[in-house]
Coordinates of C-alpha atoms and ligand atoms in Angstrom, one line a residue:
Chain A
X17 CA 38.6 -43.9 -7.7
X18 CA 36.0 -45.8 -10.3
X19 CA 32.4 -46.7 -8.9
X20 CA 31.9 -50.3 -9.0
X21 CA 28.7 -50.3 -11.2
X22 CA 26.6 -53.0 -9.0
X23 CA 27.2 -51.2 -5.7
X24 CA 26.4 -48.0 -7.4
X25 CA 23.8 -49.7 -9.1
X26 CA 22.2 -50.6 -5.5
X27 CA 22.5 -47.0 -4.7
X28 CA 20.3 -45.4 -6.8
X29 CA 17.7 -45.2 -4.6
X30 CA 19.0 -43.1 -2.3
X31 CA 21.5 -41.3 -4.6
X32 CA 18.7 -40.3 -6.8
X33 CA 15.9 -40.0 -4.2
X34 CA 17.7 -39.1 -1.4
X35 CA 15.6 -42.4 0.4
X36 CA 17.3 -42.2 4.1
X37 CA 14.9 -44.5 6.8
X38 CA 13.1 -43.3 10.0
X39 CA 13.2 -45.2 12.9
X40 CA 9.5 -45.6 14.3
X41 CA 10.8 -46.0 18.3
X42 CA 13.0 -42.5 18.6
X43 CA 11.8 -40.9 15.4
X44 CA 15.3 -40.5 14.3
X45 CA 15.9 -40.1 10.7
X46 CA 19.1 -41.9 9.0
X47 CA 20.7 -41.0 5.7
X48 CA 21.6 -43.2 4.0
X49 CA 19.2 -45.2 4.8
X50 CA 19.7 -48.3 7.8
X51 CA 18.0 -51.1 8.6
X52 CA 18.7 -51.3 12.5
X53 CA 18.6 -47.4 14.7
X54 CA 21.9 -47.2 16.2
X55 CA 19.9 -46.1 19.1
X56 CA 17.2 -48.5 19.4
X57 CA 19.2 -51.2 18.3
X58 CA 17.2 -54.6 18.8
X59 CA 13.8 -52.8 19.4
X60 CA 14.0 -50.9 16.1
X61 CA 13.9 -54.4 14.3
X62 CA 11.1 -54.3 11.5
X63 CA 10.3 -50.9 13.0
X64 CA 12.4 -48.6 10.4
X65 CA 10.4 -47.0 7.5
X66 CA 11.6 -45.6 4.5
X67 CA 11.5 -42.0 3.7
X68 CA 11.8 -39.4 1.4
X69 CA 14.0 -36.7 2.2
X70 CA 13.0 -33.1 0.7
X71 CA 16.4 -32.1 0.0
X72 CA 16.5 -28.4 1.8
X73 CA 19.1 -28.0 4.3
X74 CA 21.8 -26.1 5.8
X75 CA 25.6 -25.6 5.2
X76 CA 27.3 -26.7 8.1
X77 CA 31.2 -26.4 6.8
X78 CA 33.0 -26.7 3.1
X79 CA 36.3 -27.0 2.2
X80 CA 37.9 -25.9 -1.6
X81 CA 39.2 -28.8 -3.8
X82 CA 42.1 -27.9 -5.3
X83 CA 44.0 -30.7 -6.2
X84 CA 41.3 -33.1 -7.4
X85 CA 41.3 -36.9 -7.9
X86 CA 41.5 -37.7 -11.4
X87 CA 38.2 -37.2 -13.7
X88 CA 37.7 -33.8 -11.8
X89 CA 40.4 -31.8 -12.7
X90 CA 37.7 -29.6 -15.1
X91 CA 35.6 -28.6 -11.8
X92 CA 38.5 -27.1 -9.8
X93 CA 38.7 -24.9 -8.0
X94 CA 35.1 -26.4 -6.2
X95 CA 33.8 -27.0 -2.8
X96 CA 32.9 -30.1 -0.7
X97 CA 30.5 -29.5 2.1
X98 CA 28.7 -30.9 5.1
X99 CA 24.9 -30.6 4.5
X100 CA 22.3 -30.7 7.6
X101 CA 19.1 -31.9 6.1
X102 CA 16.0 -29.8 7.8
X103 CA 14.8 -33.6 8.7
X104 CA 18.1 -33.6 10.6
X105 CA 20.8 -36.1 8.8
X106 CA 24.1 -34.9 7.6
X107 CA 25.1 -35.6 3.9
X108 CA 28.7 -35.0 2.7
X109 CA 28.3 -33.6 -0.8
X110 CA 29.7 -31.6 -3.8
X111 CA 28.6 -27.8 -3.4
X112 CA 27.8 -26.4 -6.7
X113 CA 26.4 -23.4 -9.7
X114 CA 28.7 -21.3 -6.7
X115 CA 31.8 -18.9 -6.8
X116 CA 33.1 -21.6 -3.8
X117 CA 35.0 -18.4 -2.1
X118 CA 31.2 -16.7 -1.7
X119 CA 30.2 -19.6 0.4
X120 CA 28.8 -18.9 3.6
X121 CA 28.4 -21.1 6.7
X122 CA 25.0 -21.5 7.7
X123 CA 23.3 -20.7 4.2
X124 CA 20.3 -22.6 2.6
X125 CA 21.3 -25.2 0.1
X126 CA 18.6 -27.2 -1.6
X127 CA 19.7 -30.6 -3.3
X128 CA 20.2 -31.0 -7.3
X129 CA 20.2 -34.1 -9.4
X130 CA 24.0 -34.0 -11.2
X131 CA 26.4 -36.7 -12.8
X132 CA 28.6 -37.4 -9.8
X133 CA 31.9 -39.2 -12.1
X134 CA 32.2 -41.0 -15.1
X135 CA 34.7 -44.0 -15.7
X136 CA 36.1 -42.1 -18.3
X137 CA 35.3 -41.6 -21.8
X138 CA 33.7 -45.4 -22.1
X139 CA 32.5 -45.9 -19.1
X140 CA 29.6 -45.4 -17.3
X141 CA 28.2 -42.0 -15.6
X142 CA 27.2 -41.9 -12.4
X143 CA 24.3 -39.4 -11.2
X144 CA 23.2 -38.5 -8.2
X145 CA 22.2 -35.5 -5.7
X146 CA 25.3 -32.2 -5.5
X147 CA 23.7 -29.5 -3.5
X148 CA 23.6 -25.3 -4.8
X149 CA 23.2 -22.4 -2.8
X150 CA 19.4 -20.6 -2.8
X151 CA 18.7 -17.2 -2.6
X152 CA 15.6 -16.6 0.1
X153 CA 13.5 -15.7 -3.3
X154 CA 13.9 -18.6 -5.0
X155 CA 13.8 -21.5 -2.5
X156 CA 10.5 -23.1 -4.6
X157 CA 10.3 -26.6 -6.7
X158 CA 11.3 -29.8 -6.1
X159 CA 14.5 -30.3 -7.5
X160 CA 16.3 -33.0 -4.8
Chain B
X29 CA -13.8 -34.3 -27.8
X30 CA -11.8 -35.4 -25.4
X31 CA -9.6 -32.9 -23.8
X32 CA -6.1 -33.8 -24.2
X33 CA -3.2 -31.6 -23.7
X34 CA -0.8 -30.3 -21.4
X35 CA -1.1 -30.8 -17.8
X36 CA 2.0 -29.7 -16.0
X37 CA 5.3 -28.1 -17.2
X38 CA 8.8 -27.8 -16.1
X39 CA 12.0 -25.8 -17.4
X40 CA 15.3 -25.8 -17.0
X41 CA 18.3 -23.7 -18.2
X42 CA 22.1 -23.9 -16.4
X43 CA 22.9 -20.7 -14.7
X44 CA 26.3 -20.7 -17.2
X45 CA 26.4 -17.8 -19.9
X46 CA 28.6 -16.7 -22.3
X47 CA 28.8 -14.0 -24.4
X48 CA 29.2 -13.5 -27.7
X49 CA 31.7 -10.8 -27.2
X50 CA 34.0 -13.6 -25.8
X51 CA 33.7 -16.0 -28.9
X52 CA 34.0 -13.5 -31.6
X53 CA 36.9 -12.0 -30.3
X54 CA 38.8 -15.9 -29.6
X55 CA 38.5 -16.3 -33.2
X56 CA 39.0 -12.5 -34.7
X57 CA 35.5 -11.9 -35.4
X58 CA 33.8 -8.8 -34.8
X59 CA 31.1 -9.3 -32.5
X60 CA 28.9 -6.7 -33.6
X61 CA 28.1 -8.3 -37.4
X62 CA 27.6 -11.1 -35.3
X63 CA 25.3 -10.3 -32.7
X64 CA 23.6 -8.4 -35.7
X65 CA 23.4 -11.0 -38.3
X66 CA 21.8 -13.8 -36.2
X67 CA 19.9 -11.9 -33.2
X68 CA 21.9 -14.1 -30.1
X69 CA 23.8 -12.1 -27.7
X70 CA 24.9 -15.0 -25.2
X71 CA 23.8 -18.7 -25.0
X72 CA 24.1 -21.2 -21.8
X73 CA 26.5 -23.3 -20.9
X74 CA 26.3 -26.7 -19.3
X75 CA 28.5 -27.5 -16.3
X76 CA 30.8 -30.3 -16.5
X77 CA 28.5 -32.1 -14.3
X78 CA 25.5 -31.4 -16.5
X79 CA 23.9 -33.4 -19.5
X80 CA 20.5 -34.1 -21.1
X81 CA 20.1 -36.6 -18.2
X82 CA 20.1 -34.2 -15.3
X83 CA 18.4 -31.0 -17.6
X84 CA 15.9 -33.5 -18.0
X85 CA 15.1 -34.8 -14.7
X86 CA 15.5 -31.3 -13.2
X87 CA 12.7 -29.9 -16.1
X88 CA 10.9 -33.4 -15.2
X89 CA 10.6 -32.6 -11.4
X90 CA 9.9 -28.8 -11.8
X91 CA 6.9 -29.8 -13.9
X92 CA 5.6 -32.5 -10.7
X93 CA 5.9 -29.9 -8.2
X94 CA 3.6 -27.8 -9.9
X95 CA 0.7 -30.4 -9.9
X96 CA -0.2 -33.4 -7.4
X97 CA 0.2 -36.3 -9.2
X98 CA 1.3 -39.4 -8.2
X99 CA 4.7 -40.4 -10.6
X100 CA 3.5 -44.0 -10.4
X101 CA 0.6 -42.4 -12.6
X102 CA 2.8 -41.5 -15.2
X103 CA 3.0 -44.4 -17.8
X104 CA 5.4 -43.6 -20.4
X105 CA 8.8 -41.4 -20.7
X106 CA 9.9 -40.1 -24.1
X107 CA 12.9 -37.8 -24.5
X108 CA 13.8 -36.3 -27.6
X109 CA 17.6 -35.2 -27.7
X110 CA 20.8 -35.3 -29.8
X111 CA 23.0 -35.5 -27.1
X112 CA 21.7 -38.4 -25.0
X113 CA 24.2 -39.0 -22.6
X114 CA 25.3 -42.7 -23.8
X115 CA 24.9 -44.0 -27.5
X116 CA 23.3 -47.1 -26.3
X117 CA 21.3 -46.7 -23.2
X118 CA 18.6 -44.9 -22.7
X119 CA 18.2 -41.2 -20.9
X120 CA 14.8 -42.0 -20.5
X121 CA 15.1 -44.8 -17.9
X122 CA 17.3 -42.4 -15.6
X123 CA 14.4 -39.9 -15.9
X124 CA 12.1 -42.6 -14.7
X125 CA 14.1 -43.5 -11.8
X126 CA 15.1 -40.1 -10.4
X127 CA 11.1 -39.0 -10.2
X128 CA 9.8 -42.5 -9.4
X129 CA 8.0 -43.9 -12.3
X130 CA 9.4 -47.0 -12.6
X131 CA 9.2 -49.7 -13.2
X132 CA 5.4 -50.0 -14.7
X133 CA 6.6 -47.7 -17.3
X134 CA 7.1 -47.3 -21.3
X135 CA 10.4 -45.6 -21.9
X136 CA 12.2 -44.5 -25.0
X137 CA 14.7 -41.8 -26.4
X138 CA 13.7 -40.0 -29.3
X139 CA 15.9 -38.4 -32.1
X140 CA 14.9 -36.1 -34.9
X141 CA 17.7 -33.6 -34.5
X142 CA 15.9 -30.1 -32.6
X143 CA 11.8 -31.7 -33.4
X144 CA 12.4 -35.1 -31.3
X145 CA 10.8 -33.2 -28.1
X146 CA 7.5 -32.2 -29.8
X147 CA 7.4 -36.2 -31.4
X148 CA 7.5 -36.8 -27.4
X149 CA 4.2 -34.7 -27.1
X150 CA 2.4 -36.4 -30.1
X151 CA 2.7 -39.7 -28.7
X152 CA 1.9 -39.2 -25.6
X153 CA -0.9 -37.4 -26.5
X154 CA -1.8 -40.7 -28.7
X155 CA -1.2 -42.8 -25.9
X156 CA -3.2 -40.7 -23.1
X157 CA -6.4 -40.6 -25.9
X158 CA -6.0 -44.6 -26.7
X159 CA -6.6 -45.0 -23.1
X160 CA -2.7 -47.0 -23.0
X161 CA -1.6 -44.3 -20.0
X162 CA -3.0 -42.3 -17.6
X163 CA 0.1 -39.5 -17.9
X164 CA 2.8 -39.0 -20.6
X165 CA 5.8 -37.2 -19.6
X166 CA 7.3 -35.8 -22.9
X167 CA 10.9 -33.9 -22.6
X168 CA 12.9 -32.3 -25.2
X169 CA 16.3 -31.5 -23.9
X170 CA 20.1 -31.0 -25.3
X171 CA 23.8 -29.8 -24.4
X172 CA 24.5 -28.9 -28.3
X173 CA 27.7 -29.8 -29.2
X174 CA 29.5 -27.2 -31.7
X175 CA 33.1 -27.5 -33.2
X176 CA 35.3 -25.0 -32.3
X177 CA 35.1 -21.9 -34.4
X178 CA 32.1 -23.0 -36.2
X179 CA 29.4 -20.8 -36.7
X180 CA 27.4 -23.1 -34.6
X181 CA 29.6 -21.9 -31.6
X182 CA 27.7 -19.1 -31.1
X183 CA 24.2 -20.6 -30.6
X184 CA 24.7 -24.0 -29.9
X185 CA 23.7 -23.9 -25.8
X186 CA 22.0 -26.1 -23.3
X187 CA 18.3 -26.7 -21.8
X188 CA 15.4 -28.5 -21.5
X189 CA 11.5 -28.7 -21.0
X190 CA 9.5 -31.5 -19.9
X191 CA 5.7 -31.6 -20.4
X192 CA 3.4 -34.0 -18.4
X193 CA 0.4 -35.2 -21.2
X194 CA -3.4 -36.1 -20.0
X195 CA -6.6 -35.6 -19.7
X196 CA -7.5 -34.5 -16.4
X197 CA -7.3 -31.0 -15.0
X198 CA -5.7 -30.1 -18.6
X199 CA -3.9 -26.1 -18.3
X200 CA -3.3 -26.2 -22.2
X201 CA -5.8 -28.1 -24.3
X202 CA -4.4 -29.0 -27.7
X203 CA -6.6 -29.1 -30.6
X204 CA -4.6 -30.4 -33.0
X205 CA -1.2 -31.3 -33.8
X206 CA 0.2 -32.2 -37.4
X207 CA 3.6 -32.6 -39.3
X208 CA 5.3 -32.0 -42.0
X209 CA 8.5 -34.2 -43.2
X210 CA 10.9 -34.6 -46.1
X211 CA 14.6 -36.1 -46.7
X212 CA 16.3 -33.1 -46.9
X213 CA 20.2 -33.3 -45.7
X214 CA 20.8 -29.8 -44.2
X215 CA 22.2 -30.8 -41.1
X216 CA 23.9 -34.1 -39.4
X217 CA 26.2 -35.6 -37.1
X218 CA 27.8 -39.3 -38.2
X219 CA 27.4 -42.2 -35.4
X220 CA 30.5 -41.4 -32.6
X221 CA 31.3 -37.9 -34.5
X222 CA 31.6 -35.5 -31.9
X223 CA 30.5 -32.9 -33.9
X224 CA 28.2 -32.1 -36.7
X225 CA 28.2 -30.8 -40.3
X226 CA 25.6 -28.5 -41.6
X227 CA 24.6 -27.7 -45.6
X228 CA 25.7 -23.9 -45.4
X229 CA 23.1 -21.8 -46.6
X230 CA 21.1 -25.3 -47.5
X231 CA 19.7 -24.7 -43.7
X232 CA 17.5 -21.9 -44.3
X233 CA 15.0 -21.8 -47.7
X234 CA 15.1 -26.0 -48.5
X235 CA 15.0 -26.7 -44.3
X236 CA 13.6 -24.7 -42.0
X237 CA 11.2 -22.2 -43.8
X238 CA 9.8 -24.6 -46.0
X239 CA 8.9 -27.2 -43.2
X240 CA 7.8 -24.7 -40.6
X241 CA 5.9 -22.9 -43.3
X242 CA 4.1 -26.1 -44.3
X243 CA 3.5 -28.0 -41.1
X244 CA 2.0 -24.2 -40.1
X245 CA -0.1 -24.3 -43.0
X246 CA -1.6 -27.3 -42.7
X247 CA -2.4 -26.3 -39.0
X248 CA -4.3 -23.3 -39.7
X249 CA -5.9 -25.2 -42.3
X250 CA -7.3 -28.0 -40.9
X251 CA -8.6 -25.7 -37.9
X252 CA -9.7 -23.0 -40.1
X253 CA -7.7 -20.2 -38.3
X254 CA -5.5 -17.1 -39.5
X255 CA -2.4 -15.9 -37.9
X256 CA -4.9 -13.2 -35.9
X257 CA -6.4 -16.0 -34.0
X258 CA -3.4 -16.5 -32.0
X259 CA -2.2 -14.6 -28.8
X260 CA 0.9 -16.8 -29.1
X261 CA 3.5 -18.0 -31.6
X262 CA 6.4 -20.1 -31.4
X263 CA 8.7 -21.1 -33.9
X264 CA 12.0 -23.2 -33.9
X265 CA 14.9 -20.6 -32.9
X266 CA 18.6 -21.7 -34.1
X267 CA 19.0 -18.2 -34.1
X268 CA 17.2 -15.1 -33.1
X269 CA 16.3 -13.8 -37.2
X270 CA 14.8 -17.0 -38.1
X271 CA 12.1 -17.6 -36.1
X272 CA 10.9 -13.6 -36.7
X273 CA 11.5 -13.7 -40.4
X274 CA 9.2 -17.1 -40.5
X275 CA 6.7 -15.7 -38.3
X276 CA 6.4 -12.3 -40.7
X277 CA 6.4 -14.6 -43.7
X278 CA 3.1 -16.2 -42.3
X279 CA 1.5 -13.4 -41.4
X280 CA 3.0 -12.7 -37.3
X281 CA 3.5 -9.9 -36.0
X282 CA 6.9 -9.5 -33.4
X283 CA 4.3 -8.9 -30.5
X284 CA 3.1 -12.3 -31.0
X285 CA 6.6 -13.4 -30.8
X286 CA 8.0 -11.7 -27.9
X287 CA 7.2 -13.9 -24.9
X288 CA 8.3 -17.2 -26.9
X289 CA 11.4 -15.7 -28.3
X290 CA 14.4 -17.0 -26.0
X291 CA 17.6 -17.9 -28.2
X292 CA 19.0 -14.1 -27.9
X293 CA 19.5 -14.5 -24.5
X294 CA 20.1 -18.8 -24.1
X295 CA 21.3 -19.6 -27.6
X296 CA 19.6 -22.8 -29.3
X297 CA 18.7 -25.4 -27.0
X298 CA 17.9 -27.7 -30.3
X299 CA 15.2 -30.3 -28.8
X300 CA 14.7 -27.7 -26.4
X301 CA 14.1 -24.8 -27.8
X302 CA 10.0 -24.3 -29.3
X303 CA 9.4 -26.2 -26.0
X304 CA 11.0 -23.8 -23.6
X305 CA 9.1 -21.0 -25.6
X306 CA 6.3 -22.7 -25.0
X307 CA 7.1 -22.9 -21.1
X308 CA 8.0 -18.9 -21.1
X309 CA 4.7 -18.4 -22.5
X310 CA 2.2 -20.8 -20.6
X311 CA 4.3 -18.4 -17.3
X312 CA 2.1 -15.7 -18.2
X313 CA -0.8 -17.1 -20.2
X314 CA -4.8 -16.6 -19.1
X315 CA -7.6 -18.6 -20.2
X316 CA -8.6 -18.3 -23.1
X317 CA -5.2 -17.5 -24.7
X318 CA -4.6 -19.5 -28.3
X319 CA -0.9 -20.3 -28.9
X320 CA 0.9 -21.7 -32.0
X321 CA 4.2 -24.0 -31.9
X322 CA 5.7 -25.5 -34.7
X323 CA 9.2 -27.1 -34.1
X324 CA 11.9 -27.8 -36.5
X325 CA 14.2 -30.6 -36.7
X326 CA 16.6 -31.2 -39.5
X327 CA 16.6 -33.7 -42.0
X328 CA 13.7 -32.6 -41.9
X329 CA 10.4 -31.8 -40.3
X330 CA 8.2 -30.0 -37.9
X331 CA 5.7 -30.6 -35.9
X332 CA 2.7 -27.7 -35.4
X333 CA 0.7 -27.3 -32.2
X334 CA -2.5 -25.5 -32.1
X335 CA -3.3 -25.1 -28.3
X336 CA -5.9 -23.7 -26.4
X337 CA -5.1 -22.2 -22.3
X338 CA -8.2 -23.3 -20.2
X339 CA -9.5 -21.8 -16.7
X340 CA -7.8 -24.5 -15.1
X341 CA -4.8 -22.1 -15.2
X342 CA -5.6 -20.4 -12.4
X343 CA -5.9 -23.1 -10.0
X344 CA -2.5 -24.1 -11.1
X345 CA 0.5 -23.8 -9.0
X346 CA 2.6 -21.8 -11.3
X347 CA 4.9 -20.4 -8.5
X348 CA 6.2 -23.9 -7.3
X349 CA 8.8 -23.7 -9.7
X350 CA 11.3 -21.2 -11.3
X351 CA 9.5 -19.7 -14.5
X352 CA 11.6 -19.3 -17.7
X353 CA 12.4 -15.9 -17.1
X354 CA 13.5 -16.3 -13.6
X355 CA 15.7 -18.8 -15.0
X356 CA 17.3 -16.5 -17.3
X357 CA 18.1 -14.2 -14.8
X358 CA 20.0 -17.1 -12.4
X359 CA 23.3 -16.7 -14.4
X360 CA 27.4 -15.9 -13.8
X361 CA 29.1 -15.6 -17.1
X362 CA 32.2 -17.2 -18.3
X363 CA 35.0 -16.8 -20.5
X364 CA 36.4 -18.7 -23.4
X365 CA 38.9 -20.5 -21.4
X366 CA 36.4 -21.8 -19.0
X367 CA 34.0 -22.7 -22.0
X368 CA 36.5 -24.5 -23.2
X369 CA 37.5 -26.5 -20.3
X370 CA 34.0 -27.6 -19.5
X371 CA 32.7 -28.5 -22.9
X372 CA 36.0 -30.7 -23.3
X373 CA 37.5 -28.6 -26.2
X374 CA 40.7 -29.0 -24.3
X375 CA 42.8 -32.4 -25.0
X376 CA 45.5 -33.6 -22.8
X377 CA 47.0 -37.3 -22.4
Ligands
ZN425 ZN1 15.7 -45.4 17.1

């Protein structure tokens, strides 16, 4: 599963960023970003703002890798997980800097910037936002 | 005089450790001599999914949510690292990106082996006093590469600290800044060598005490100052007996040492490693406070800092990020296996 470089290349944005949109007519907040609310359809035309997510969020529900796609084998045993952002979207992401059986449903998460895959040994590396647990003491700084 | 110095700053370590219990014994060593003989207990690991990219832009955005600057006011990136994450293209641009700086930006990587970090700061303190840029972000950051069973293996770690340059609302003024530089071979890595080679015992006397002692020299003696004057020191740390025997050679005291002293609990973050001293100590630093830095980088140089904390330390919002120490305390450890598999050590076709 290799990145094609332009289309990640368009990404970065919001990979980087985490940029998702707000629609102005419902005030409902998309990541990644749209151009049109599903909601509002028509009406939200020229009416969707970008937006800066703060990466702080929830763990909704994870799952344990352990049979990887190729590049990953060196991570295994590690944890995808649904994300809900306190603005409200859901992000599926890499769960990380965790023993992945001491996850918890429901715990704080805050977003970090990490290489996401690398086309091999010559290719290029791909970053973008994985998301760590936080302890109540040390949900500070800006990392997402 | 303008006031130029240090404006915001941001650390980071990865939470990975490994002790030096668990190398010693992979390669029948006794642990003890070598815990004794170099003063490092455990170093940091990177994660597979870490690099001088991300320890960069993590230490990068720690150091912005301390202050309320707008990253469109920062006009130029430097990083100095030997383990930039591609040979040709730059870490610098992906540090731009990921905290919003471009594009109106000056960007470059810089490489003097473990000094390139502090060349960072002297330019941008050049370009901030020129009038060029409003804010320099300057970052010294590595994942040191060591071959297996080297001697390097026991120190050679992984961080970074990133330092945002200016003139306004200035925590850390610096009063001077000066270098010291020679050809002197004592440590290298070939172009796409995985690994590097060091001189032996060519590393200490010719390399690192003779530059740090000379760039330090010519520091105190263009400000006038004895060791005495400083609350602070911070020397280079590839180990944890270097930067102590340097220090007493100049006249330091271990108290003066303390706060900056890191390797015997991270290892040697090379480009990172007088910077994140310099982070652990501007943690707990009041006005008033004088500190000295003086890098090291082989092949050879240093670079010496004489730097001044002002009041506006106490307005500054030191508690919006981790501090060095809590960093240092944010750690699992791993074994040699693991080490292994995530610093690649492992081949398989
Ligand atoms: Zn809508």
């Amino acid at each position: 599963m290799g990145l094609a470089v332009p289309r990640f290349w368009r990404e970065i944005p919001y990979r980087y960023n985490l940029i998702g949109s707000r629609c102005k007519v419902c005030n409902r907040i998309f990541f990644p970003p749209r151009e049109v609310c599903p909601y509002c359809r028509r009406k939200s035309l020229g009416k969707m703002e970008e937006m800066k997510l703060k990466g702080k969020g929830r763990l909704i529900t994870y799952t344990i890798i352990y049979t990887p796609p190729s590049n990953f084998e060196n991570q295994v045993p590690y944890a995808v997980g649904i994300v809900e952002l306190d603005e409200g979207p859901r992000i599926t992401s890499q769960i990380v800097d965790c023993d992945p059986e001491k996850l918890k449903i429901g715990m704080r998460v805050e977003a970090v910037f990490r290489k996401i895959q690398e086309d091999g040994d010559t290719g290029a590396i791909y970053y973008g936002y994985k998301f760590r647990p936080v302890g109540e003491d040390e949900d500070k700084g800006e990392t997402g | 005089m303008m006031n130029i110095g240090i404006v915001s700053y941001g650390a980071y370590i990865p939470m990975n450790r490994i002790r030096i219990e668990e190398i010693a014994e992979t390669w029948g060593r006794n642990p003890d001599d070598i815990k004794k003989g170099l003063n490092v207990f455990e170093k940091t690991v990177p994660s597979p999914d870490e690099d001088t990219a991300t320890i960069s832009v993590t230490a990068s955005r720690y150091a912005l949510s301390r202050v309320n600057i707008d990253p469109k006011d920062i006009g130029a990136i430097f990083i100095g690292s030997e383990s930039h994450p591609y040979a040709v293209k730059p870490t610098s641009t992906i540090v731009g990106e990921a905290i919003s700086a471009v594009p109106e930006l000056m960007a470059a990587d810089y490489e003097f082996a473990c000094k390139a970090g502090t060349a960072a700061i002297q330019n941008c303190m050049a370009l901030v006093r020129s009038g060029m840029i409003r804010y320099g972000l300057a970052i010294g950051a590595d994942t040191a590469q060591s071959a297996p069973g080297d001697a390097l293996e026991y120190t050679a770690s992984a961080g970074g600290a990133a330092f945002i340059i200016g003139k306004e609302k200035v925590i850390a003024r610096i009063n001077c800044t000066c270098s010291f530089a020679t050809d002197t071979p004592d440590f290298w890595r070939r172009e796409a060598r995985k690994y590097p080679k060091h001189g032996g015992r060519f590393t200490g006397a010719p390399a690192y005490f003779r530059h740090i002692i000379g760039a330090a020299k010519l520091l105190m003696e263009k400000m006038k100052t004895k060791p005495e004057d400083y609350d602070y020191a911070i020397f280079h740390q590839p180990n944890g007996k270097f930067p102590v025997t340097v220090g007493k050679r100049l006249g330091f005291d271990r108290k003066q040492l303390e706060q900056g002293l890191l390797t015997p609990y991270i290892g040697n973050t090379y480009s990172g490693s007088s910077p994140l001293g310099l982070c652990s100590v501007l943690d707990v630093a009041k006005p008033g406070d004088r500190i000295l830095m003086v890098s090291y980088g082989s092949g050879a140089g240093s670079d010496a800092f004489d730097i001044t904390v002002t009041d506006e330390i106490e307005n500054f919002d030191r508690d919006k990020a981790p501090t060095v120490r809590e960093l240092m305390e944010r750690k699992r450890y791993i074994s040699y296996a693991i080490y292994a598999k995530y610093r690649n050590l492992l081949y398989w076709e």
